[in-house]
PDB file of C-alpha atoms in Angstrom:
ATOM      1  CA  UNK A   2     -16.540   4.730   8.289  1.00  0.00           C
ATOM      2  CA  UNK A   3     -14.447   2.220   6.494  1.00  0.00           C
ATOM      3  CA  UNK A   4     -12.724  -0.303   8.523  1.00  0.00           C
ATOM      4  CA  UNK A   5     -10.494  -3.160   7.689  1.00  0.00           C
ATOM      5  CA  UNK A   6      -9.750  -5.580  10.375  1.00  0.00           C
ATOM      6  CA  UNK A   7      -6.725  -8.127   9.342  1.00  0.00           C
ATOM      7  CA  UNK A   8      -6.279 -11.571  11.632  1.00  0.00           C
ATOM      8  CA  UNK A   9      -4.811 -14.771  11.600  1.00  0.00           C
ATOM      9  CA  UNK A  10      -0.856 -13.697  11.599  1.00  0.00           C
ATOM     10  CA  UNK A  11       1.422 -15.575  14.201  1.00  0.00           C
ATOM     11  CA  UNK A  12       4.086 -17.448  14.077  1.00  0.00           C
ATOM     12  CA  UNK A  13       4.560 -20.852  11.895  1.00  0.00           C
ATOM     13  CA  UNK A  14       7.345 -23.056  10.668  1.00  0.00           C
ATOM     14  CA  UNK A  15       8.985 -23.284   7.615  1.00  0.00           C
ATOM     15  CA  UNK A  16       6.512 -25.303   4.986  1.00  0.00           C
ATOM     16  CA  UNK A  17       3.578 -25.111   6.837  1.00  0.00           C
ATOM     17  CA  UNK A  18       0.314 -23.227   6.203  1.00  0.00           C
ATOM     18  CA  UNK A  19      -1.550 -20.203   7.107  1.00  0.00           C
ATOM     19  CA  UNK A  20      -4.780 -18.285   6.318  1.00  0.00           C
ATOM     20  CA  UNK A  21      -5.257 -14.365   6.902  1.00  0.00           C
ATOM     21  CA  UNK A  22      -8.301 -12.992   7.143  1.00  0.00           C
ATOM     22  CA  UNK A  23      -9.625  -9.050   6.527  1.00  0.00           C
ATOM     23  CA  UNK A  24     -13.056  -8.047   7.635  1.00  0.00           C
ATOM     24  CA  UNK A  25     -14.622  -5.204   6.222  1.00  0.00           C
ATOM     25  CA  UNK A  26     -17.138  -2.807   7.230  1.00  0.00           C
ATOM     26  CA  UNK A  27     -18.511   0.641   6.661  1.00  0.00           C
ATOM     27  CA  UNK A  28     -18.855  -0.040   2.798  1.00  0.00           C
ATOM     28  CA  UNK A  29     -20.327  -2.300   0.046  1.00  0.00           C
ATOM     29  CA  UNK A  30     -17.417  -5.085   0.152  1.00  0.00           C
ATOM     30  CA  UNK A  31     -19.478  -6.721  -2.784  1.00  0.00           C
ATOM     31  CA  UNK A  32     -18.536  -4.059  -5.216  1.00  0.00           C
ATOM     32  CA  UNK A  33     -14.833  -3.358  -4.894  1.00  0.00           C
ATOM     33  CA  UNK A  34     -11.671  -6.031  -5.672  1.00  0.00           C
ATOM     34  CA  UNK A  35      -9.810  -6.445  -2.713  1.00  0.00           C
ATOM     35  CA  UNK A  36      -5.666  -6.712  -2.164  1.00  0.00           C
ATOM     36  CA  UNK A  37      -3.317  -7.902   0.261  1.00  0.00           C
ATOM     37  CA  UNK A  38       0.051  -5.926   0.510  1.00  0.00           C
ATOM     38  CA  UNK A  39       3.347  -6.926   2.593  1.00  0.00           C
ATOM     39  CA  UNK A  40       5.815  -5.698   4.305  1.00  0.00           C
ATOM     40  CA  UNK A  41       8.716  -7.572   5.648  1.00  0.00           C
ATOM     41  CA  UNK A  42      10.745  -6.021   8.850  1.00  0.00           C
ATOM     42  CA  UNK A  43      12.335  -2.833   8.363  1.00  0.00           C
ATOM     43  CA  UNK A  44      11.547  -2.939   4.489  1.00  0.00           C
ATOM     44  CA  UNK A  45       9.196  -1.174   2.211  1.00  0.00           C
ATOM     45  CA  UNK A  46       5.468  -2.354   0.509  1.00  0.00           C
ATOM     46  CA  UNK A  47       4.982  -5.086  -1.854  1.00  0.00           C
ATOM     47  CA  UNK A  48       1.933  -5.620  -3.508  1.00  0.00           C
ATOM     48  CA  UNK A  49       0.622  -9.374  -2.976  1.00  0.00           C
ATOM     49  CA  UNK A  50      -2.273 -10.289  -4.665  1.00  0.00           C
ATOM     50  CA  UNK A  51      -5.930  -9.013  -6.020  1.00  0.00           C
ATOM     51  CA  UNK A  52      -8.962 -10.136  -6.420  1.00  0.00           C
ATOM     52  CA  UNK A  53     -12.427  -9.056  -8.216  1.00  0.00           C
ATOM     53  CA  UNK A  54     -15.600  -7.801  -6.790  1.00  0.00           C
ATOM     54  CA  UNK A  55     -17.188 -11.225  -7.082  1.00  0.00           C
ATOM     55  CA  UNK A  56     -13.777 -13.785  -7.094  1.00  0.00           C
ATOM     56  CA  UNK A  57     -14.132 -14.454 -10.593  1.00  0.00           C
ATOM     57  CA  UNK A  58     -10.811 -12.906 -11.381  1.00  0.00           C
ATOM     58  CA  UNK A  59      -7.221 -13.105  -9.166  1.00  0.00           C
ATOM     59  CA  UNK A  60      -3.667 -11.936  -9.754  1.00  0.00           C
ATOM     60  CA  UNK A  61      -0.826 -12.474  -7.999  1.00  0.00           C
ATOM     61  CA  UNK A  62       3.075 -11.123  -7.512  1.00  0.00           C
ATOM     62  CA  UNK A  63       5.459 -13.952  -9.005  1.00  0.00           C
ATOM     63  CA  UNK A  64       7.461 -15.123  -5.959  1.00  0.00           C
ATOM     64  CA  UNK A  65       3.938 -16.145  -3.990  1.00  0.00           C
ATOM     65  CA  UNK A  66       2.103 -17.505  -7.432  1.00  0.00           C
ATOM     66  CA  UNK A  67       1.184 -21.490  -6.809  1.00  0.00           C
ATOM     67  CA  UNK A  68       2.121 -21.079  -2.661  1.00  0.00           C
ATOM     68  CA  UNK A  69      -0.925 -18.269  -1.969  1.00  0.00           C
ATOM     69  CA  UNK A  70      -4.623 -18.019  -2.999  1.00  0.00           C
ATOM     70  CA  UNK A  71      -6.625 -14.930  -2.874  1.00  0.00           C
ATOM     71  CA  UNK A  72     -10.516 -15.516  -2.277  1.00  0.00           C
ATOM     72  CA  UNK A  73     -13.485 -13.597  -0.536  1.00  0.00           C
ATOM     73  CA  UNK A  74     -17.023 -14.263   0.911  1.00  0.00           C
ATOM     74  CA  UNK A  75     -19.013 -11.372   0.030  1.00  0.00           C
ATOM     75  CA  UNK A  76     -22.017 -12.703   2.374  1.00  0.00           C
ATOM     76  CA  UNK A  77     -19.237 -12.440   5.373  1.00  0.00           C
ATOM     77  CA  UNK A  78     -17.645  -9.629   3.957  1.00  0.00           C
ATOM     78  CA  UNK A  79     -14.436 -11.051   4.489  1.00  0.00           C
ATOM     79  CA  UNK A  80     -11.461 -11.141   2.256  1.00  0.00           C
ATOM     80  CA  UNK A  81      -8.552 -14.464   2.810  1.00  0.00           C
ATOM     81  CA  UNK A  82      -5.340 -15.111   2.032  1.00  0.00           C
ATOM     82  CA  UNK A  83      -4.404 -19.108   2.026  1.00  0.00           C
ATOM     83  CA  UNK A  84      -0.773 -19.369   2.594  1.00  0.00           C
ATOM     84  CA  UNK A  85       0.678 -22.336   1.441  1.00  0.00           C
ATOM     85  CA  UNK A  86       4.350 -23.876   1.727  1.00  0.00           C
ATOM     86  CA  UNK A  87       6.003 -20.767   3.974  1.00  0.00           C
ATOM     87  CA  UNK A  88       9.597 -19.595   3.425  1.00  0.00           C
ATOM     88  CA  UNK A  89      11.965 -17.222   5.849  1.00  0.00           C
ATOM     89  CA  UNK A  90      11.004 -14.583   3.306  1.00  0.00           C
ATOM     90  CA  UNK A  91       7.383 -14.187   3.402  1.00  0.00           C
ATOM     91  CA  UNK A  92       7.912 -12.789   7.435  1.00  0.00           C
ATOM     92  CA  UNK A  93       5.998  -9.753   6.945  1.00  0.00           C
ATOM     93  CA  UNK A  94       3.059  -7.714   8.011  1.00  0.00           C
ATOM     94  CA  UNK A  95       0.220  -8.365   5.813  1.00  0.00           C
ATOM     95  CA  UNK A  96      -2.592  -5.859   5.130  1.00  0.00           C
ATOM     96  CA  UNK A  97      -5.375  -5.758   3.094  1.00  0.00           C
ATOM     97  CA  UNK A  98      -5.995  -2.729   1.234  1.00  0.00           C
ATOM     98  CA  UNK A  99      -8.926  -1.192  -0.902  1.00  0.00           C
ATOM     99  CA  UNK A 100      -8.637   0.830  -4.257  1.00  0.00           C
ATOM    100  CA  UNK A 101     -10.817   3.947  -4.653  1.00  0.00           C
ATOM    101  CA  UNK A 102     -13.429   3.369  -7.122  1.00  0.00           C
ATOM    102  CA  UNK A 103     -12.557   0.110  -8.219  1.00  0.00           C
ATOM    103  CA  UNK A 104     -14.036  -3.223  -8.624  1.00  0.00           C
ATOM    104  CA  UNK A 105     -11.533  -5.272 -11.073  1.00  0.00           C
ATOM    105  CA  UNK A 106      -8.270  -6.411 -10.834  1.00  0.00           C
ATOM    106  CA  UNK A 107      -6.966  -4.219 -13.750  1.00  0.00           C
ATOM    107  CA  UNK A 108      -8.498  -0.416 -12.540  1.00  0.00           C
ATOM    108  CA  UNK A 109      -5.749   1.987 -12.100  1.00  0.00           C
ATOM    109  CA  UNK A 110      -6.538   3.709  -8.883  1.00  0.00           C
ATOM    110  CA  UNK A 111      -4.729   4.134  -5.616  1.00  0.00           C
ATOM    111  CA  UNK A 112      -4.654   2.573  -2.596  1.00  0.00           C
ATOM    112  CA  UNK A 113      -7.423   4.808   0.003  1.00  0.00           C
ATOM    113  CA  UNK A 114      -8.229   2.648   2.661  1.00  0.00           C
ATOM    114  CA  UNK A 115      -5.761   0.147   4.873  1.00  0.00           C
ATOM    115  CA  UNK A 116      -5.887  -2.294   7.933  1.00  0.00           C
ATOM    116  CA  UNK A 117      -4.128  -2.227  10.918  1.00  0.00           C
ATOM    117  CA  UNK A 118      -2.067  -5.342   9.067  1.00  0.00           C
ATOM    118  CA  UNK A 119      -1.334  -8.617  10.991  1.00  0.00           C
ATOM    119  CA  UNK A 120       2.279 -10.355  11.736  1.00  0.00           C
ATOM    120  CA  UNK A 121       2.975 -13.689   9.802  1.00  0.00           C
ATOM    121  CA  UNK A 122       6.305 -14.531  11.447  1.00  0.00           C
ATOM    122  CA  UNK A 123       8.082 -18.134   9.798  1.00  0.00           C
ATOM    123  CA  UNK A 124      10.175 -19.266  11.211  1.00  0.00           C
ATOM    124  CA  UNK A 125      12.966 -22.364  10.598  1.00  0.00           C
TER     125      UNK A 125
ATOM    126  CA  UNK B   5       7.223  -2.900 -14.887  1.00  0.00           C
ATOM    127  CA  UNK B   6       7.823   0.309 -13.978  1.00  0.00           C
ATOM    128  CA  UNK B   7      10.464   0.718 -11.067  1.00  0.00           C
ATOM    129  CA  UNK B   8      10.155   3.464  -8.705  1.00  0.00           C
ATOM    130  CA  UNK B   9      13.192   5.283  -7.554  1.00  0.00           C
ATOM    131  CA  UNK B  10      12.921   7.348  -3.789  1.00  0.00           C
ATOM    132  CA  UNK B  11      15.476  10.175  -2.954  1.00  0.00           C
ATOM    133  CA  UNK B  12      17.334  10.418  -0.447  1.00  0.00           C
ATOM    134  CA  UNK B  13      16.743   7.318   1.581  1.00  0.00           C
ATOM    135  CA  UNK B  14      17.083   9.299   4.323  1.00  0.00           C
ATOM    136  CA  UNK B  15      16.009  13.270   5.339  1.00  0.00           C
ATOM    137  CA  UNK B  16      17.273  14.850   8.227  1.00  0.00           C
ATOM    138  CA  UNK B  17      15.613  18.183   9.478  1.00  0.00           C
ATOM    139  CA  UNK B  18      14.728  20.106  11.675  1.00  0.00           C
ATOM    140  CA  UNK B  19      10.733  21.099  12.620  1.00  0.00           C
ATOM    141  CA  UNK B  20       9.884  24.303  10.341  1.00  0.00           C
ATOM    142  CA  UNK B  21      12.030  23.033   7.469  1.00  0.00           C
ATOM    143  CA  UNK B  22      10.818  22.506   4.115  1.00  0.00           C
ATOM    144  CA  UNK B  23      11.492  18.823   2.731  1.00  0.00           C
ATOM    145  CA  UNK B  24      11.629  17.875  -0.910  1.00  0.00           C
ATOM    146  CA  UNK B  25      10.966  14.225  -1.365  1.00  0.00           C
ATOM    147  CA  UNK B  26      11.577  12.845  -5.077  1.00  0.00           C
ATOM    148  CA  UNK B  27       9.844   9.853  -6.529  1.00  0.00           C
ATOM    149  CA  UNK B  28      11.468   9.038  -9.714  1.00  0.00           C
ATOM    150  CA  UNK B  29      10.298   6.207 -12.050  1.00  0.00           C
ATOM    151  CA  UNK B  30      12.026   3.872 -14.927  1.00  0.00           C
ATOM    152  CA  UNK B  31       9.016   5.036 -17.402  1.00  0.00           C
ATOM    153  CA  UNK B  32       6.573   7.722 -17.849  1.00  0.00           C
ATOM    154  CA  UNK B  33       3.714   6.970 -15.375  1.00  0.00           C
ATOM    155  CA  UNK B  34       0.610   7.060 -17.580  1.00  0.00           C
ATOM    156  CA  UNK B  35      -1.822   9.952 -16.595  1.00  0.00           C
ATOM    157  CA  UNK B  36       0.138  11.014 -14.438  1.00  0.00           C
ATOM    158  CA  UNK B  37      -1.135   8.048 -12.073  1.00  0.00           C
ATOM    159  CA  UNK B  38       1.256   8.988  -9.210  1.00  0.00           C
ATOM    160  CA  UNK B  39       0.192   8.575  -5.090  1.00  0.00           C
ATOM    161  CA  UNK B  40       1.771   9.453  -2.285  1.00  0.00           C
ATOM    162  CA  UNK B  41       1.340   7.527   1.101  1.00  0.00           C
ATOM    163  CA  UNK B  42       2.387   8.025   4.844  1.00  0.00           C
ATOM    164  CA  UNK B  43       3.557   5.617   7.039  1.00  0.00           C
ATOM    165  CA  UNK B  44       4.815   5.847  10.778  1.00  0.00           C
ATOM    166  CA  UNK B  45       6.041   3.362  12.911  1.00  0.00           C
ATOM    167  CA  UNK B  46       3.421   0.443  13.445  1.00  0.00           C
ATOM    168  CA  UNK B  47       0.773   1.961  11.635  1.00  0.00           C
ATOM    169  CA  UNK B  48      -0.809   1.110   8.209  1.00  0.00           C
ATOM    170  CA  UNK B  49      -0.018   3.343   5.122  1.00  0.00           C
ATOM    171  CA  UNK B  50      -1.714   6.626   4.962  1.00  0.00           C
ATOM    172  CA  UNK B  51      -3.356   8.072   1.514  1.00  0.00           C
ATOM    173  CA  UNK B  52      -1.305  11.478   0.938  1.00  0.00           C
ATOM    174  CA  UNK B  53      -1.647  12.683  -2.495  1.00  0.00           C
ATOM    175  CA  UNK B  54      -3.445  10.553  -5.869  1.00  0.00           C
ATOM    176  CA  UNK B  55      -3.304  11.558  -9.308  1.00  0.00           C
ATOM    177  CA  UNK B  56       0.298  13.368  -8.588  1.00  0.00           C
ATOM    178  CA  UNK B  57      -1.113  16.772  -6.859  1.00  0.00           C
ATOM    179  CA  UNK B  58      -4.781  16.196  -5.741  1.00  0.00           C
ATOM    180  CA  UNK B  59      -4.681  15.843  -1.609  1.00  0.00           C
ATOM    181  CA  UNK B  60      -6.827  12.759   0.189  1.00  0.00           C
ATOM    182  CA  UNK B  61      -9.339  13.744   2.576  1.00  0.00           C
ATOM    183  CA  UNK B  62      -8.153  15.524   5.418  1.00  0.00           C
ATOM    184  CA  UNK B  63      -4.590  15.678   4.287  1.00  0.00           C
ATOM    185  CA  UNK B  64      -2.989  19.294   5.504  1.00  0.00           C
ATOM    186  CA  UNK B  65      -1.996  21.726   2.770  1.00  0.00           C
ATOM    187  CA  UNK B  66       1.423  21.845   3.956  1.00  0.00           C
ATOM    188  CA  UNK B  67       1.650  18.680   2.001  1.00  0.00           C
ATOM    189  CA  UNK B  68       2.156  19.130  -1.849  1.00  0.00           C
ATOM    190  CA  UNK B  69       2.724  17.003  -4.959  1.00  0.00           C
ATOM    191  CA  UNK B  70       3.474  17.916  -8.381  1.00  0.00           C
ATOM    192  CA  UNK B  71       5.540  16.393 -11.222  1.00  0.00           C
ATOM    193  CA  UNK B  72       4.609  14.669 -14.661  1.00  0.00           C
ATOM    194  CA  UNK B  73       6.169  11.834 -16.831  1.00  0.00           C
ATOM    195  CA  UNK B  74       8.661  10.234 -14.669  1.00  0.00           C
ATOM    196  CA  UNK B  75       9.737  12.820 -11.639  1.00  0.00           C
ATOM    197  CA  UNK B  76       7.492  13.509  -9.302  1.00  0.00           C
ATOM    198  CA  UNK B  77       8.029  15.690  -6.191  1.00  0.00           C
ATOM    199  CA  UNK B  78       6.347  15.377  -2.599  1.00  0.00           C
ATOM    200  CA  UNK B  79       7.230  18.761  -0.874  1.00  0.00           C
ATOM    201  CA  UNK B  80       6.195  19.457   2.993  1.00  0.00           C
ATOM    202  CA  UNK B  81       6.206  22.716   2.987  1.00  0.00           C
ATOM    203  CA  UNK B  82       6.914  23.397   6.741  1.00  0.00           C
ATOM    204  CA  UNK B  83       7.577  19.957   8.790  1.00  0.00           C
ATOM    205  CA  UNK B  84       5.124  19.423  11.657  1.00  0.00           C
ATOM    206  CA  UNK B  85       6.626  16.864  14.672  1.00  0.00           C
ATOM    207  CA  UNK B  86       3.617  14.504  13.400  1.00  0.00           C
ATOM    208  CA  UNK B  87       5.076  14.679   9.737  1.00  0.00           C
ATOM    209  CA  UNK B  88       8.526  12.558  10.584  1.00  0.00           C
ATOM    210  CA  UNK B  89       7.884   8.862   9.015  1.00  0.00           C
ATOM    211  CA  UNK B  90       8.492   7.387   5.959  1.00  0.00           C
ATOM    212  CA  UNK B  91       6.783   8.257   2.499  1.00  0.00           C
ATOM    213  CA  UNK B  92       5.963   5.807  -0.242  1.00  0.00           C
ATOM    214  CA  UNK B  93       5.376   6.756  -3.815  1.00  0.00           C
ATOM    215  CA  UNK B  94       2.959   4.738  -6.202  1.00  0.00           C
ATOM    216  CA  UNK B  95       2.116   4.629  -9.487  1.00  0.00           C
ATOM    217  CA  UNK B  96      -0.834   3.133 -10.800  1.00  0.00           C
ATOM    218  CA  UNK B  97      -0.739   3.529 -14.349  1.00  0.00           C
ATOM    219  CA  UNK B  98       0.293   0.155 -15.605  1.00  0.00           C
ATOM    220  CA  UNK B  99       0.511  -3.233 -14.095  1.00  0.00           C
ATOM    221  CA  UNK B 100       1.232  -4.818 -11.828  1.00  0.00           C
ATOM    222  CA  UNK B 101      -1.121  -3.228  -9.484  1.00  0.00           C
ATOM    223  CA  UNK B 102       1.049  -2.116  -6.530  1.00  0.00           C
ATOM    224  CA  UNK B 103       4.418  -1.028  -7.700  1.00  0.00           C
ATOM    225  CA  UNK B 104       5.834   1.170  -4.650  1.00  0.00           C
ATOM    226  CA  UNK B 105       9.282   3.055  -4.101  1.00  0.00           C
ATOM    227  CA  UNK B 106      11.424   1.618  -1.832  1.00  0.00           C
ATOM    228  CA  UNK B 107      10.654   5.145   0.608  1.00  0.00           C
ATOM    229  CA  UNK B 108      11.960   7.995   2.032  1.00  0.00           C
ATOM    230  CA  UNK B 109      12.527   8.468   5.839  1.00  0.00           C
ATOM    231  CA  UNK B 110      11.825  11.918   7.217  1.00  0.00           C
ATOM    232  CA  UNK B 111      13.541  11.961  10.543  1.00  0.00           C
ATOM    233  CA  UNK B 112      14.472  14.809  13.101  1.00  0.00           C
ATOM    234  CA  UNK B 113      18.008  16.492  12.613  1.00  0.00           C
TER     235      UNK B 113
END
């Protein structure tokens, strides 16, 4: 069955770094993009970033653009998510997510499978 | 971008009830791209409904979804104690990839 295992949250200061990691299993990682999706403490979901099947192509929501990168190692079949200079406002729980039947960053298709999500708490 | 509208925030009743959850959005969602997810406390987002009325694996038929162009409805048609938690819309029709409603909580009257 498909899993998604998220790690890496805990708690860091203002301006520091992080990196998240999401390992998958019970499905050819290689051939689906990949997303991370937030949610902050009592709030709703907000879509993070994407990336290809094979890393060749990323997006990214505008308030983490330049302070997050998005990559993967297919042979580990881990997804990451660097996170660079750390505000009060990205304290959320991060999850990575996988689309149904799709292996670009522009398919239209829904969110099937989710993990358990991991804590990033910043604090100042 | 699309924005997603959720009514009510908030849905008090009582097990046995029927609950209407709407999902409205700022444009027509192409095709009718349209999910529904579950979430209760500390757990990941569950897969509901896709494609506005088509149910995700395992997903009880109490659960129902329906709606075109920009209102969508998620109607539960008799609440279960393991249905209170909060319900996310999404459309996937147009960029950016995850646009979500801000939710509706399903709590017990």
């Amino acid at each position: 069955q498909v899993q998604l295992v998220e790690s890496g949250g805990g708690v860091v200061q203002s301006g520091r770094s992080l990196r998240l990691s999401c390992v998958a299993s019970g499905f050819t990682f290689s051939s689906y993009a990949m997303h991370w999706v937030r949610q902050a403490p009592g709030k709703g979901l907000e879509w993070v970033a994407v990336i290809s099947y094979d890393g060749s192509s990323k997006s990214y929501t505008d308030s983490v653009k330049g302070r997050f990168t998005i990559s993967r190692d297919n042979s580990k079949n881990t997804l990451y998510l660097q996170m660079n200079s750390l505000s009060a406002e990205d304290t959320a729980v991060y999850y990575c997510a996988r689309k149904f039947d799709c292996s670009t960053t522009t398919c239209y298709r829904y969110f099937d499978y989710w993990g358990q999500g991991t804590l990033v708490t910043v604090s100042s | 971008e699309i924005v997603l509208t959720q009514s009510p925030g908030t849905l008090s009743l009582s097990p046995g009830e029927r609950a209407t959850l709407s999902c409205r959005a700022s444009q027509s969602v192409i095709s009718s791209y349209l999910a529904w997810y579950q979430q209760k406390p500390g757990q990941a987002p569950r897969l509901l409904i896709y494609d506005t009325s088509s149910r995700a694996t395992g997903v009880s038929d109490r659960f129902t979804g329906s709606g075109s162009g920009t209102d969508f409805t998620l109607t539960i048609s008799r609440l279960e104690p393991e249905d209170f938690a909060v319900y996310y819309c999404q459309q996937y029709g147009s960029p950016p990839p995850g646009t979500f409603g801000p939710g509706t909580k399903v709590d017990i009257k």
